[in-house]
PDB file of C-alpha atoms in Angstrom:
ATOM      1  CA  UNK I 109      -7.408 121.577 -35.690  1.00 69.00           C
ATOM      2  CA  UNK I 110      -8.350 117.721 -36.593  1.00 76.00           C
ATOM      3  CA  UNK I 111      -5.099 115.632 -37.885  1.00 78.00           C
ATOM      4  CA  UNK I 112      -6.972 115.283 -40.791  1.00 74.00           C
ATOM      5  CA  UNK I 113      -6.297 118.868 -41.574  1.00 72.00           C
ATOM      6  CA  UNK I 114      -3.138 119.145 -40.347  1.00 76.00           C
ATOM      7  CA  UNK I 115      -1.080 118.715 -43.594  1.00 75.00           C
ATOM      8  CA  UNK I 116      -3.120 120.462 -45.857  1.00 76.00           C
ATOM      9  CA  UNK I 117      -3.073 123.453 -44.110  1.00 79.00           C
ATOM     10  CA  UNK I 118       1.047 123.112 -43.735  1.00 82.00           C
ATOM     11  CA  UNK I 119       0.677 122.932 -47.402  1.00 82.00           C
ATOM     12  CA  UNK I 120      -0.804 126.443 -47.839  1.00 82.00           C
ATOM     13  CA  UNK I 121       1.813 127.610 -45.430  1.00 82.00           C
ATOM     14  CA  UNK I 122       4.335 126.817 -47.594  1.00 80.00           C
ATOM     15  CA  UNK I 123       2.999 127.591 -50.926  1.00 84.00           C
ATOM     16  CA  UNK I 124       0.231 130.088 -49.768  1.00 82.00           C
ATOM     17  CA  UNK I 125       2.304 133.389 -50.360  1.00 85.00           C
ATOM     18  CA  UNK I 126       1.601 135.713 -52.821  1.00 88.00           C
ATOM     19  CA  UNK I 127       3.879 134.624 -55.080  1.00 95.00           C
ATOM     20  CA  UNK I 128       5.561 131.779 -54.127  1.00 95.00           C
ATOM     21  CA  UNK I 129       3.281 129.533 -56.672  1.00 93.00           C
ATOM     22  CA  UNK I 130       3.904 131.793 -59.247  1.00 94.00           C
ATOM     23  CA  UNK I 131       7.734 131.351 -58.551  1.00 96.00           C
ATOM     24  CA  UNK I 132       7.266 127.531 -58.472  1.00 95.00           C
ATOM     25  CA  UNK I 133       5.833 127.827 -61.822  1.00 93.00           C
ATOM     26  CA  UNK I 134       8.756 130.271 -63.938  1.00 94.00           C
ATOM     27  CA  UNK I 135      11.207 127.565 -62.510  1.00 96.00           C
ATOM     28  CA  UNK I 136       9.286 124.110 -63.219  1.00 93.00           C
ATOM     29  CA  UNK I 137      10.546 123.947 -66.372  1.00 91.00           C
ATOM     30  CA  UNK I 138      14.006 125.465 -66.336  1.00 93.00           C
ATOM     31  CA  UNK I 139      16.890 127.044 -64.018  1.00 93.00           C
ATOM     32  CA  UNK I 140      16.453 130.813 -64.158  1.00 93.00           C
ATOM     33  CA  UNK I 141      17.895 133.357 -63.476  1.00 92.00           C
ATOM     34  CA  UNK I 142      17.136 136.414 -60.481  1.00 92.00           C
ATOM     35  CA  UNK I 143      16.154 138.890 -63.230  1.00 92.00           C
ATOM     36  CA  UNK I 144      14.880 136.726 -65.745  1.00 94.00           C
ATOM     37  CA  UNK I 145      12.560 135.671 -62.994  1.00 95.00           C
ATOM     38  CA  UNK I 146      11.774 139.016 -61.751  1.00 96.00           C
ATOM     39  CA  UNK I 147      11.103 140.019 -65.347  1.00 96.00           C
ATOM     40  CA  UNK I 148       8.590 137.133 -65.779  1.00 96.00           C
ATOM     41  CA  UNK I 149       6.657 138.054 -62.980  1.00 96.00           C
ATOM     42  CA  UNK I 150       4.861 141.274 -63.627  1.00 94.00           C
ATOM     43  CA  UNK I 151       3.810 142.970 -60.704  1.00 96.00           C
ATOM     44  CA  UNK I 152       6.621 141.847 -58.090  1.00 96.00           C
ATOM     45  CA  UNK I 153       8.575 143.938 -56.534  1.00 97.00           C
ATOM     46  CA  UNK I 154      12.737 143.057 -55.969  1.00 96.00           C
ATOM     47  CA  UNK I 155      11.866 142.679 -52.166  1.00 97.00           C
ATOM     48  CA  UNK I 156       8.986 140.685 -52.413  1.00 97.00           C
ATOM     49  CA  UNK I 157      10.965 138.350 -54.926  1.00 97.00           C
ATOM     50  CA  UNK I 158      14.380 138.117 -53.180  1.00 96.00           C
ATOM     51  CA  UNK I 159      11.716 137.188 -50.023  1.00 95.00           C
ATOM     52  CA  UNK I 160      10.066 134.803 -52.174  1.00 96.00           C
ATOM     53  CA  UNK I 161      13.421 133.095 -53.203  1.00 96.00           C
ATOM     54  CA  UNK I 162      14.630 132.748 -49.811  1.00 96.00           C
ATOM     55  CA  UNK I 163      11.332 131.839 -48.264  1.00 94.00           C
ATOM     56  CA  UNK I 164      11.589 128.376 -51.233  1.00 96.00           C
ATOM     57  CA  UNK I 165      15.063 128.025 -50.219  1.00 96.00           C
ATOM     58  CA  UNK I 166      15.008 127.676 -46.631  1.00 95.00           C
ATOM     59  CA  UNK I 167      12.130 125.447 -47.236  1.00 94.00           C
ATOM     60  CA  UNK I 168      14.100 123.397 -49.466  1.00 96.00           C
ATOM     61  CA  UNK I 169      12.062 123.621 -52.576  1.00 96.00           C
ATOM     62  CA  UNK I 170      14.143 125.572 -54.514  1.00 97.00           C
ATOM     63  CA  UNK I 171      18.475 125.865 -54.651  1.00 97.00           C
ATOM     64  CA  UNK I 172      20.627 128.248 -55.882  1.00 93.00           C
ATOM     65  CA  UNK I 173      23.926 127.592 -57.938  1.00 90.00           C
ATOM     66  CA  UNK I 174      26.474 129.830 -59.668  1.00 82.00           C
ATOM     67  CA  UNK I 175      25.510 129.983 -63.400  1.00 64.00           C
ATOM     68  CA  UNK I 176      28.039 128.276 -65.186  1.00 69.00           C
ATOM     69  CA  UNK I 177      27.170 129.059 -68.991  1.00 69.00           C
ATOM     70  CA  UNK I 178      28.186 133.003 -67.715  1.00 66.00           C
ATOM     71  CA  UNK I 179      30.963 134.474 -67.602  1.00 65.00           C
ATOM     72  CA  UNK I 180      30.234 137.362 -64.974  1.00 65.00           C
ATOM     73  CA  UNK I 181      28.900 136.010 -61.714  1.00 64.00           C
ATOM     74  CA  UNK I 182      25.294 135.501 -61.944  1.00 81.00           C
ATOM     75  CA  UNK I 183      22.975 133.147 -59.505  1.00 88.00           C
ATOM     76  CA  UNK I 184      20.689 129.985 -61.256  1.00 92.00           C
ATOM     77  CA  UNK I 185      17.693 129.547 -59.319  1.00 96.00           C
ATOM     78  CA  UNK I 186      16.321 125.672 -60.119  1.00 96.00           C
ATOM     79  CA  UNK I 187      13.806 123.871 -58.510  1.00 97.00           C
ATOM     80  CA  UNK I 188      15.011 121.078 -56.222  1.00 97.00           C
ATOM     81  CA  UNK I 189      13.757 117.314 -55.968  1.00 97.00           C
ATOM     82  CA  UNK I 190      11.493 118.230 -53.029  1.00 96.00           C
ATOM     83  CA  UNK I 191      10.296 121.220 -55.453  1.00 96.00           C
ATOM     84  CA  UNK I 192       9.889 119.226 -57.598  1.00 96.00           C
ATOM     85  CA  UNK I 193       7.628 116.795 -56.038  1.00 95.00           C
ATOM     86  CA  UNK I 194       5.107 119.444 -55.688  1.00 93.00           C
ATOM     87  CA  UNK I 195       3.977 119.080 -59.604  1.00 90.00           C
ATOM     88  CA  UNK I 196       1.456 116.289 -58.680  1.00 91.00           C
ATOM     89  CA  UNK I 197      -0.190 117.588 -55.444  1.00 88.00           C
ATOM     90  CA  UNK I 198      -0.732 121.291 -57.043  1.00 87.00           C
ATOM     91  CA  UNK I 199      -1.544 120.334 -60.776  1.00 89.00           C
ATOM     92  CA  UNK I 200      -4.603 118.151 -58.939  1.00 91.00           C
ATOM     93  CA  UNK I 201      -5.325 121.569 -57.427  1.00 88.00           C
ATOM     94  CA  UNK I 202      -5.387 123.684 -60.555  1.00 89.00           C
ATOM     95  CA  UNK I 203      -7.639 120.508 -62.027  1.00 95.00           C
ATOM     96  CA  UNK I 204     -10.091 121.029 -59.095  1.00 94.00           C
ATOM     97  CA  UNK I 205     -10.267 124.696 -59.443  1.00 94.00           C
ATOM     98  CA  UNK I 206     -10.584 124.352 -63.360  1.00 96.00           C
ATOM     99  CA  UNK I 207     -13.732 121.999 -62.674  1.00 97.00           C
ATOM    100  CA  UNK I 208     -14.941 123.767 -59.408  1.00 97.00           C
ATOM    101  CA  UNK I 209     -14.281 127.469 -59.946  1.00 96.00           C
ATOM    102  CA  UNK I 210     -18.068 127.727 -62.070  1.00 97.00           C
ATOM    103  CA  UNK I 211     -19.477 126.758 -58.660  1.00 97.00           C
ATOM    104  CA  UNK I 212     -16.937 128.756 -56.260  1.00 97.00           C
ATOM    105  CA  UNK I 213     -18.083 131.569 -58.691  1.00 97.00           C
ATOM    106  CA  UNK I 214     -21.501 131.476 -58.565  1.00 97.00           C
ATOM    107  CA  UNK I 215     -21.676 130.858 -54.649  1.00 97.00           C
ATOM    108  CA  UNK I 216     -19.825 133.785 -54.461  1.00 96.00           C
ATOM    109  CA  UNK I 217     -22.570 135.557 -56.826  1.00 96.00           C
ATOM    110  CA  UNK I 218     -25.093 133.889 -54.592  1.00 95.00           C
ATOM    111  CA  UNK I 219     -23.582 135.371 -51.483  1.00 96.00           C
ATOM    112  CA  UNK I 220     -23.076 138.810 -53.299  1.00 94.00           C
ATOM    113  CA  UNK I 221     -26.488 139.375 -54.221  1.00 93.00           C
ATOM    114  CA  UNK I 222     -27.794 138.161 -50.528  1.00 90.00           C
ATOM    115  CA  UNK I 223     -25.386 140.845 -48.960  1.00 87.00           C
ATOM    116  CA  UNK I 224     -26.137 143.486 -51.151  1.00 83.00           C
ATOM    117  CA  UNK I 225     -29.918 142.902 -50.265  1.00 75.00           C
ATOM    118  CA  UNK I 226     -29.473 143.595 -46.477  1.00 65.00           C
TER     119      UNK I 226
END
């Protein structure tokens, strides 16, 4: 792979999962919380989330933290600084596919109708 390449495609390693951009999302604006979260995201599974969360954390781009506005023990799940940083870079990416995806959708239609003329 060309070093121009290289970090782009370290980028979809890290935020390519399933879910993981989904995750990013529920927490860019507040701290939640495992079920909230879970709740949020229809469609995931407890084991795919609980993955999800510790995939972000080891990666850095999300913490965890003891709730402090409850009084039972409950885990706060905020996006860190590095998590953060990730607004810019991915909000140019849902630009591009907001402009692009027309064309991505018709080259697919393109390819489609080509394929099912074999």
């Amino acid at each position: 792979m060309s070093d121009r390449w290289r970090p782009p495609h370290r980028l979809v390693g890290l935020v390519g999962g399933r879910w993981t951009l989904a995750v990013l999302a529920e927490l860019s604006d507040r701290g939640r919380r495992y079920q909230d979260l879970h709740d949020s995201l229809e469609g995931i599974s407890h084991k795919v989330l609980t993955d999800t969360l510790r995939r972000a954390e080891r990666d850095g781009l999300i913490g965890r933290t003891l709730d402090p506005g409850r009084v039972d023990t409950s885990t706060l799940y905020e996006l860190t600084a590095l998590g953060r940083s990730l607004d810019e870079p991915l909000a140019a990416l849902g630009q591009w596919v907001d402009a692009k995806w027309d064309l991505v959708d018709a080259a697919r239609h393109r390819w489609d109708v080509k394929a099912d003329g074999r």
